[in-house]
């Protein structure tokens, strides 16, 4: 998506998001207390470290050994509602305007999570991470990590302004209807990954004749 179009769309969304964000901040303060925001370092384009901000959707409750309780035990109705409609991600509009995020792209992941995917993580990092992406409209939490990476790589190979606009539209549909696995998209992404593995050149470390 052209940067100017992305900035225009982000500013247009901000007109609605600003008052909505103020309401969300009040809900978080009333239902979960302080701090209102959750910040975490993630991997950006080319592996550059970026700071991602969200409205907090979980409390900090701990057990007797001072370990955090499981995620399910640390959220409430407010937190679940924020996650269901992705309202916790409203602060990321600022990251789009800064250029750290794109409106559409692979979601920014923790550096240690990406390291497990080796070269696939490098290919995935060729584009700016996004606020929504191909994996998020194809199942999101119903996908395995491997399926998400395959969908992200499919997006990197096929990205275009038209695809980005389609993903934005599908994001609205997903917010209204809920998440569902898009099996055809998942299979297509897996096929691309398999073909890439078959076509990959042999390793330069392979033994040769003296």
PDB file of C-alpha atoms in Angstrom, residues 84-181:
ATOM      1  CA  UNK A  84     -12.569  -9.870  20.787  1.00  0.00           C
ATOM      2  CA  UNK A  85     -12.951  -6.577  18.925  1.00  0.00           C
ATOM      3  CA  UNK A  86      -9.205  -5.762  18.934  1.00  0.00           C
ATOM      4  CA  UNK A  87      -9.853  -2.515  20.765  1.00  0.00           C
ATOM      5  CA  UNK A  88      -6.687  -3.118  22.777  1.00  0.00           C
ATOM      6  CA  UNK A  89      -4.711  -2.385  19.598  1.00  0.00           C
ATOM      7  CA  UNK A  90      -5.989   1.183  19.085  1.00  0.00           C
ATOM      8  CA  UNK A  91      -2.704   2.738  20.372  1.00  0.00           C
ATOM      9  CA  UNK A  92      -0.875   1.070  17.481  1.00  0.00           C
ATOM     10  CA  UNK A  93      -2.302   3.674  15.098  1.00  0.00           C
ATOM     11  CA  UNK A  94       0.439   5.967  16.429  1.00  0.00           C
ATOM     12  CA  UNK A  95       3.055   3.366  15.489  1.00  0.00           C
ATOM     13  CA  UNK A  96       1.683   3.377  11.934  1.00  0.00           C
ATOM     14  CA  UNK A  97       2.065   7.146  11.711  1.00  0.00           C
ATOM     15  CA  UNK A  98       5.632   6.821  13.070  1.00  0.00           C
ATOM     16  CA  UNK A  99       6.421   4.252  10.397  1.00  0.00           C
ATOM     17  CA  UNK A 100       7.141   1.376  12.797  1.00  0.00           C
ATOM     18  CA  UNK A 101       4.012  -0.501  11.710  1.00  0.00           C
ATOM     19  CA  UNK A 102       1.944  -0.736   8.548  1.00  0.00           C
ATOM     20  CA  UNK A 103      -1.828  -0.916   8.432  1.00  0.00           C
ATOM     21  CA  UNK A 104      -1.477  -4.336   6.801  1.00  0.00           C
ATOM     22  CA  UNK A 105       1.366  -6.800   7.246  1.00  0.00           C
ATOM     23  CA  UNK A 106       2.531  -9.735   9.354  1.00  0.00           C
ATOM     24  CA  UNK A 107       1.890  -9.104  13.043  1.00  0.00           C
ATOM     25  CA  UNK A 108       4.982  -8.013  15.022  1.00  0.00           C
ATOM     26  CA  UNK A 109       6.280 -10.944  17.069  1.00  0.00           C
ATOM     27  CA  UNK A 110       8.693 -11.317  19.948  1.00  0.00           C
ATOM     28  CA  UNK A 111      12.326 -11.614  18.781  1.00  0.00           C
ATOM     29  CA  UNK A 112      12.726 -14.979  20.533  1.00  0.00           C
ATOM     30  CA  UNK A 113       9.595 -16.295  18.808  1.00  0.00           C
ATOM     31  CA  UNK A 114      10.939 -15.339  15.375  1.00  0.00           C
ATOM     32  CA  UNK A 115      14.335 -16.932  15.987  1.00  0.00           C
ATOM     33  CA  UNK A 116      12.672 -20.342  16.022  1.00  0.00           C
ATOM     34  CA  UNK A 117      11.638 -19.909  12.361  1.00  0.00           C
ATOM     35  CA  UNK A 118      15.138 -19.339  10.979  1.00  0.00           C
ATOM     36  CA  UNK A 119      15.249 -18.086   7.376  1.00  0.00           C
ATOM     37  CA  UNK A 120      11.449 -17.875   7.202  1.00  0.00           C
ATOM     38  CA  UNK A 121      11.651 -15.146   9.850  1.00  0.00           C
ATOM     39  CA  UNK A 122      14.136 -13.216   7.688  1.00  0.00           C
ATOM     40  CA  UNK A 123      11.820 -13.431   4.666  1.00  0.00           C
ATOM     41  CA  UNK A 124       8.856 -12.424   6.810  1.00  0.00           C
ATOM     42  CA  UNK A 125      10.787  -9.385   8.020  1.00  0.00           C
ATOM     43  CA  UNK A 126      11.229  -7.943   4.526  1.00  0.00           C
ATOM     44  CA  UNK A 127       8.092  -5.855   5.077  1.00  0.00           C
ATOM     45  CA  UNK A 128       6.885  -3.712   7.961  1.00  0.00           C
ATOM     46  CA  UNK A 129       4.761  -5.625  10.455  1.00  0.00           C
ATOM     47  CA  UNK A 130       1.102  -4.666  10.401  1.00  0.00           C
ATOM     48  CA  UNK A 131      -1.853  -3.934  12.621  1.00  0.00           C
ATOM     49  CA  UNK A 132      -3.786  -6.613  10.734  1.00  0.00           C
ATOM     50  CA  UNK A 133      -2.687  -9.184   8.199  1.00  0.00           C
ATOM     51  CA  UNK A 134      -3.424 -12.205   6.026  1.00  0.00           C
ATOM     52  CA  UNK A 135      -3.091 -14.596   8.968  1.00  0.00           C
ATOM     53  CA  UNK A 136      -5.385 -12.469  11.149  1.00  0.00           C
ATOM     54  CA  UNK A 137      -8.246 -12.693   8.620  1.00  0.00           C
ATOM     55  CA  UNK A 138      -7.606 -16.394   7.935  1.00  0.00           C
ATOM     56  CA  UNK A 139      -8.092 -17.810  11.418  1.00  0.00           C
ATOM     57  CA  UNK A 140      -5.691 -15.948  13.727  1.00  0.00           C
ATOM     58  CA  UNK A 141      -5.991 -17.627  17.149  1.00  0.00           C
ATOM     59  CA  UNK A 142      -7.340 -20.788  15.467  1.00  0.00           C
ATOM     60  CA  UNK A 143      -4.077 -21.220  13.527  1.00  0.00           C
ATOM     61  CA  UNK A 144      -0.857 -22.947  14.514  1.00  0.00           C
ATOM     62  CA  UNK A 145       2.330 -20.879  14.578  1.00  0.00           C
ATOM     63  CA  UNK A 146       3.523 -22.686  11.437  1.00  0.00           C
ATOM     64  CA  UNK A 147       0.285 -21.843   9.614  1.00  0.00           C
ATOM     65  CA  UNK A 148       0.592 -18.185  10.603  1.00  0.00           C
ATOM     66  CA  UNK A 149       4.145 -17.996   9.274  1.00  0.00           C
ATOM     67  CA  UNK A 150       3.108 -19.695   6.017  1.00  0.00           C
ATOM     68  CA  UNK A 151       0.279 -17.185   5.551  1.00  0.00           C
ATOM     69  CA  UNK A 152       2.635 -14.307   6.356  1.00  0.00           C
ATOM     70  CA  UNK A 153       5.135 -15.517   3.750  1.00  0.00           C
ATOM     71  CA  UNK A 154       2.338 -15.890   1.192  1.00  0.00           C
ATOM     72  CA  UNK A 155       1.423 -12.268   1.879  1.00  0.00           C
ATOM     73  CA  UNK A 156       5.027 -11.092   1.483  1.00  0.00           C
ATOM     74  CA  UNK A 157       5.195 -12.816  -1.925  1.00  0.00           C
ATOM     75  CA  UNK A 158       1.823 -11.492  -3.143  1.00  0.00           C
ATOM     76  CA  UNK A 159       1.462  -8.116  -1.436  1.00  0.00           C
ATOM     77  CA  UNK A 160      -0.206  -5.308  -3.360  1.00  0.00           C
ATOM     78  CA  UNK A 161      -2.425  -2.311  -2.665  1.00  0.00           C
ATOM     79  CA  UNK A 162      -5.449  -4.314  -3.835  1.00  0.00           C
ATOM     80  CA  UNK A 163      -4.630  -7.195  -1.475  1.00  0.00           C
ATOM     81  CA  UNK A 164      -4.128  -4.753   1.410  1.00  0.00           C
ATOM     82  CA  UNK A 165      -7.531  -3.174   0.811  1.00  0.00           C
ATOM     83  CA  UNK A 166      -9.084  -6.644   0.653  1.00  0.00           C
ATOM     84  CA  UNK A 167      -7.476  -7.541   3.995  1.00  0.00           C
ATOM     85  CA  UNK A 168      -8.832  -4.354   5.575  1.00  0.00           C
ATOM     86  CA  UNK A 169     -12.318  -5.305   4.396  1.00  0.00           C
ATOM     87  CA  UNK A 170     -11.912  -8.876   5.663  1.00  0.00           C
ATOM     88  CA  UNK A 171     -10.745  -7.490   9.004  1.00  0.00           C
ATOM     89  CA  UNK A 172     -14.079  -5.710   9.426  1.00  0.00           C
ATOM     90  CA  UNK A 173     -15.907  -8.945   8.550  1.00  0.00           C
ATOM     91  CA  UNK A 174     -13.791 -10.874  11.079  1.00  0.00           C
ATOM     92  CA  UNK A 175     -14.518  -8.341  13.812  1.00  0.00           C
ATOM     93  CA  UNK A 176     -18.251  -8.652  13.182  1.00  0.00           C
ATOM     94  CA  UNK A 177     -18.507 -12.415  12.638  1.00  0.00           C
ATOM     95  CA  UNK A 178     -15.633 -13.729  14.718  1.00  0.00           C
ATOM     96  CA  UNK A 179     -12.574 -15.727  13.736  1.00  0.00           C
ATOM     97  CA  UNK A 180     -12.860 -18.741  11.435  1.00  0.00           C
ATOM     98  CA  UNK A 181     -10.231 -20.829   9.680  1.00  0.00           C
TER      99      UNK A 181
END
